[in-house]
């Protein structure tokens, strides 16, 4: 960034897109004041993020207003975040869903070796998890084993989960090791609170699908089935959530269907599409 600021000639600098991730990225850009267009990337809706301390929320909103007044483009996987930024007339918003890494699409399945169900959750343990359903499911099914991959973020959820004998906690795992845990499970789950800031496509669901798993979630935002082309089971109630997991009549998608879906959801395609729209 310092190179662009001090050594490139003016007409070249005007072609630069300053891609700023989250408020920290914007602050870095603001400090350096590099020339070119400003793209702000917020991935999910960070305006009302429960992980933002209450004392910092007003400052966060003021900063986002400042960003909206200066940005040329806003990129987010959250429709509500883009809707909020639409109040700024000079901002072009782009919906950018999560994707998969190209060389990870065709992972082979790993068969479960136990007679009882093996359930996996992979992701950050945070305030946005729908804890009520997760704990109820674990309590009501002591015969199932729940594999939890991920570490705490501003919470102590792992300590609470340690109280259950049928829960295996792995903490953070590198991708390949996480894939090996996912691969051995019968069902992969995602549970989020139904809040505006979580109207996104979860990367873990892509990882579940590429491993050929039956994926069961709660209906945490209205575009969920659309985003995953109905390849997942999405429950409006706890009873239905449990039924999708327990009933073997609900099958994982066929391999060829998953492969076709993931082929069009690679990061390379997503980024190229974004860049082509910016150039327009």
Coordinates of C-alpha atoms in Angstrom, one line a residue:
X1 CA 0.0 0.0 0.0
X2 CA 2.9 2.4 0.7
X3 CA 4.3 1.5 -2.7
X4 CA 1.1 2.6 -4.4
X5 CA 0.9 5.7 -2.3
X6 CA 4.4 7.1 -3.0
X7 CA 5.8 5.6 -6.1
X8 CA 3.2 4.9 -8.7
X9 CA 2.2 7.7 -11.1
X10 CA -1.2 9.4 -10.7
X11 CA -2.9 7.9 -13.7
X12 CA -2.0 4.3 -12.6
X13 CA -3.1 4.9 -9.0
X14 CA -6.5 6.0 -10.2
X15 CA -7.0 2.4 -11.5
X16 CA -6.5 0.9 -8.1
X17 CA -9.3 -0.7 -6.1
X18 CA -8.6 -0.3 -2.4
X19 CA -10.3 -3.5 -1.0
X20 CA -10.9 -2.8 2.7
X21 CA -12.0 -5.7 4.8
X22 CA -14.1 -4.7 7.9
X23 CA -13.6 -1.4 9.8
X24 CA -10.0 -2.1 10.5
X25 CA -9.2 -2.4 6.8
X26 CA -11.0 0.9 6.2
X27 CA -9.1 2.6 9.0
X28 CA -5.8 1.4 7.4
X29 CA -6.9 2.9 4.1
X30 CA -8.0 6.1 5.7
X31 CA -4.6 6.5 7.4
X32 CA -2.7 5.8 4.2
X33 CA -5.1 7.7 1.9
X34 CA -4.1 5.7 -1.2
X35 CA -5.7 6.9 -4.4
X36 CA -8.2 4.9 -6.4
X37 CA -11.7 3.5 -5.7
X38 CA -12.8 2.3 -2.3
X39 CA -14.4 -1.2 -1.9
X40 CA -15.7 -2.0 1.6
X41 CA -16.1 -5.7 2.4
X42 CA -18.2 -6.6 5.5
X43 CA -19.0 -10.2 4.8
X44 CA -21.9 -10.4 7.3
X45 CA -24.1 -7.6 8.8
X46 CA -21.7 -6.0 11.3
X47 CA -24.1 -3.1 12.2
X48 CA -25.9 -5.1 15.0
X49 CA -23.4 -7.9 15.5
X50 CA -23.9 -9.3 19.1
X51 CA -20.1 -9.8 19.4
X52 CA -19.7 -6.0 19.2
X53 CA -19.6 -4.6 22.8
X54 CA -22.7 -2.4 23.5
X55 CA -20.4 0.6 24.3
X56 CA -18.9 0.3 20.8
X57 CA -22.1 0.0 18.8
X58 CA -22.7 3.7 18.3
X59 CA -19.1 4.2 17.2
X60 CA -19.5 1.3 14.8
X61 CA -22.6 2.9 13.3
X62 CA -20.9 6.3 12.9
X63 CA -17.9 4.6 11.2
X64 CA -20.2 2.7 8.8
X65 CA -22.0 6.0 7.9
X66 CA -18.6 7.5 7.2
X67 CA -17.7 4.5 5.0
X68 CA -21.0 4.8 3.2
X69 CA -20.3 8.4 2.4
X70 CA -16.8 7.6 0.9
X71 CA -17.1 4.1 -0.6
X72 CA -17.6 3.4 -4.3
X73 CA -18.5 -0.3 -3.7
X74 CA -19.8 -2.4 -0.8
X75 CA -19.4 -6.1 -0.9
X76 CA -21.2 -8.4 1.5
X77 CA -22.8 -11.9 1.8
X78 CA -25.5 -10.2 3.9
X79 CA -28.6 -8.8 2.1
X80 CA -29.5 -6.7 5.1
X81 CA -26.1 -5.2 5.2
X82 CA -26.4 -4.2 1.5
X83 CA -29.9 -2.8 2.1
X84 CA -28.5 -0.6 4.9
X85 CA -25.8 0.8 2.6
X86 CA -28.3 1.4 -0.1
X87 CA -29.2 4.7 1.7
X88 CA -25.9 6.1 0.2
X89 CA -26.6 7.1 -3.4
X90 CA -23.0 6.8 -4.6
X91 CA -22.5 3.2 -3.3
X92 CA -22.9 0.2 -5.6
X93 CA -23.6 -2.9 -3.6
X94 CA -22.6 -6.5 -4.6
X95 CA -24.0 -9.6 -3.0
X96 CA -21.1 -12.1 -2.7
X97 CA -21.8 -15.4 -1.2
X98 CA -19.2 -17.7 0.3
X99 CA -17.6 -20.4 -1.8
X100 CA -15.4 -23.4 -1.9
X101 CA -11.7 -23.8 -2.7
X102 CA -11.3 -25.4 -6.1
X103 CA -9.1 -28.3 -5.1
X104 CA -11.4 -29.2 -2.3
X105 CA -14.6 -29.9 -4.3
X106 CA -14.2 -33.7 -5.0
X107 CA -13.3 -35.1 -1.6
X108 CA -14.2 -38.7 -1.1
X109 CA -16.7 -39.9 1.5
X110 CA -15.7 -41.7 4.6
X111 CA -18.2 -44.2 6.0
X112 CA -19.3 -44.1 9.6
X113 CA -18.1 -47.1 11.6
X114 CA -20.5 -46.9 14.5
X115 CA -24.2 -48.2 14.7
X116 CA -25.5 -45.0 16.4
X117 CA -25.5 -41.6 14.7
X118 CA -22.5 -39.4 14.6
X119 CA -23.3 -35.7 14.4
X120 CA -20.8 -33.0 13.5
X121 CA -20.8 -29.3 14.0
X122 CA -17.9 -27.4 12.6
X123 CA -17.4 -23.6 13.2
X124 CA -16.7 -20.9 15.7
X125 CA -18.5 -21.3 19.0
X126 CA -20.1 -17.9 19.5
X127 CA -23.2 -16.0 20.7
X128 CA -24.9 -16.5 17.3
X129 CA -25.3 -20.3 17.8
X130 CA -28.8 -21.4 18.5
X131 CA -27.8 -23.0 21.8
X132 CA -31.3 -24.0 23.0
X133 CA -31.7 -26.5 20.1
X134 CA -28.2 -27.8 20.3
X135 CA -28.3 -28.5 24.0
X136 CA -31.7 -30.1 23.8
X137 CA -30.6 -32.4 20.9
X138 CA -27.6 -33.5 22.8
X139 CA -29.6 -34.1 26.0
X140 CA -32.4 -36.1 24.3
X141 CA -30.0 -38.3 22.4
X142 CA -27.3 -39.7 24.7
X143 CA -26.9 -42.6 22.2
X144 CA -25.6 -40.2 19.6
X145 CA -22.1 -38.8 19.5
X146 CA -21.7 -35.1 18.8
X147 CA -18.4 -33.9 17.3
X148 CA -17.8 -30.2 17.9
X149 CA -15.0 -28.6 15.9
X150 CA -14.2 -25.0 16.7
X151 CA -13.1 -22.8 19.5
X152 CA -14.9 -20.2 21.6
X153 CA -15.2 -16.6 20.5
X154 CA -16.3 -14.2 23.2
X155 CA -18.2 -16.9 25.1
X156 CA -17.6 -20.1 27.2
X157 CA -19.7 -22.5 25.2
X158 CA -17.1 -25.2 25.1
X159 CA -17.1 -25.3 28.9
X160 CA -20.9 -25.9 28.9
X161 CA -20.5 -28.6 26.3
X162 CA -17.9 -30.4 28.4
X163 CA -20.7 -31.4 30.8
X164 CA -22.1 -33.8 28.2
X165 CA -20.6 -37.3 28.0
X166 CA -21.7 -37.8 24.4
X167 CA -19.9 -34.6 23.2
X168 CA -16.3 -34.7 21.8
X169 CA -14.7 -31.3 21.6
X170 CA -11.8 -30.8 19.2
X171 CA -11.2 -27.1 19.5
X172 CA -9.6 -25.4 16.4
X173 CA -8.5 -27.9 13.7
X174 CA -6.6 -27.2 10.5
X175 CA -8.8 -27.8 7.4
X176 CA -7.6 -31.3 6.6
X177 CA -8.1 -32.5 10.1
X178 CA -11.5 -30.8 10.3
X179 CA -12.5 -32.6 7.0
X180 CA -11.6 -35.9 8.5
X181 CA -14.0 -35.4 11.4
X182 CA -16.7 -34.2 9.1
X183 CA -16.1 -37.1 6.8
X184 CA -16.8 -39.7 9.5
X185 CA -20.2 -38.2 10.5
X186 CA -23.6 -39.3 9.4
X187 CA -25.2 -35.8 9.7
X188 CA -23.7 -32.3 9.7
X189 CA -25.6 -29.5 11.4
X190 CA -25.6 -25.7 11.4
X191 CA -27.6 -23.8 14.1
X192 CA -27.8 -20.0 14.2
X193 CA -30.1 -17.6 15.9
X194 CA -32.5 -15.9 13.6
X195 CA -31.0 -12.4 13.5
X196 CA -30.5 -9.9 10.8
X197 CA -26.8 -10.0 11.0
X198 CA -26.7 -13.8 10.2
X199 CA -28.4 -13.7 6.8
X200 CA -25.4 -15.2 5.1
X201 CA -24.2 -18.4 3.4
X202 CA -22.1 -20.4 5.9
X203 CA -18.8 -21.7 4.7
X204 CA -19.2 -24.7 6.9
X205 CA -22.3 -25.8 4.9
X206 CA -20.2 -25.8 1.7
X207 CA -17.6 -27.9 3.5
X208 CA -20.4 -30.3 4.7
X209 CA -21.7 -30.7 1.2
X210 CA -18.4 -31.2 -0.5
X211 CA -17.9 -34.2 1.9
X212 CA -21.2 -35.6 0.7
X213 CA -23.0 -35.2 4.0
X214 CA -26.7 -34.8 4.8
X215 CA -26.9 -31.2 6.1
X216 CA -29.6 -30.1 8.5
X217 CA -30.0 -26.5 9.7
X218 CA -32.6 -24.3 11.4
X219 CA -34.3 -21.8 9.1
X220 CA -32.1 -18.9 10.2
X221 CA -32.8 -16.6 7.2
X222 CA -35.4 -16.6 4.4
X223 CA -33.0 -17.1 1.5
X224 CA -31.3 -20.2 3.0
X225 CA -32.8 -22.8 0.7
X226 CA -32.4 -20.6 -2.3
X227 CA -28.7 -20.0 -1.6
X228 CA -28.1 -23.8 -1.3
X229 CA -30.5 -24.8 -4.1
X230 CA -32.5 -27.0 -1.7
X231 CA -29.6 -29.3 -1.1
X232 CA -30.0 -29.0 2.6
X233 CA -32.8 -29.7 5.1
X234 CA -34.0 -26.5 6.7
X235 CA -36.3 -26.7 9.8
X236 CA -38.7 -24.2 11.2
X237 CA -39.2 -26.1 14.4
X238 CA -37.1 -28.2 16.8
X239 CA -39.2 -31.2 16.2
X240 CA -38.7 -31.0 12.4
X241 CA -35.0 -30.4 13.0
X242 CA -34.7 -33.6 15.0
X243 CA -36.8 -35.5 12.4
X244 CA -34.5 -34.5 9.6
X245 CA -31.5 -35.8 11.5
X246 CA -33.1 -38.9 12.9
X247 CA -35.1 -40.2 9.9
X248 CA -32.9 -42.0 7.3
X249 CA -35.5 -41.4 4.7
X250 CA -34.0 -37.9 4.4
X251 CA -31.0 -38.6 2.3
X252 CA -27.9 -36.7 1.4
X253 CA -27.9 -35.2 -2.1
X254 CA -26.4 -37.4 -4.9
X255 CA -22.7 -36.9 -5.6
X256 CA -23.3 -35.6 -9.1
X257 CA -25.8 -33.0 -7.9
X258 CA -23.4 -31.8 -5.2
X259 CA -20.5 -31.7 -7.7
X260 CA -22.5 -29.6 -10.1
X261 CA -23.6 -27.2 -7.4
X262 CA -20.1 -26.7 -6.0
X263 CA -18.5 -26.3 -9.4
X264 CA -20.3 -23.0 -9.8
X265 CA -19.5 -21.9 -6.3
X266 CA -15.7 -21.6 -6.3
X267 CA -14.0 -18.6 -4.9
X268 CA -12.3 -18.0 -8.3
X269 CA -15.6 -17.7 -10.0
X270 CA -17.0 -15.5 -7.3
X271 CA -14.1 -13.0 -7.3
X272 CA -14.0 -12.9 -11.1
X273 CA -17.7 -12.1 -11.2
X274 CA -17.2 -9.3 -8.7
X275 CA -14.3 -7.8 -10.6
X276 CA -16.2 -8.0 -13.9
X277 CA -19.2 -6.2 -12.4
X278 CA -16.9 -3.5 -10.9
X279 CA -15.4 -2.9 -14.3
X280 CA -18.8 -2.4 -15.7

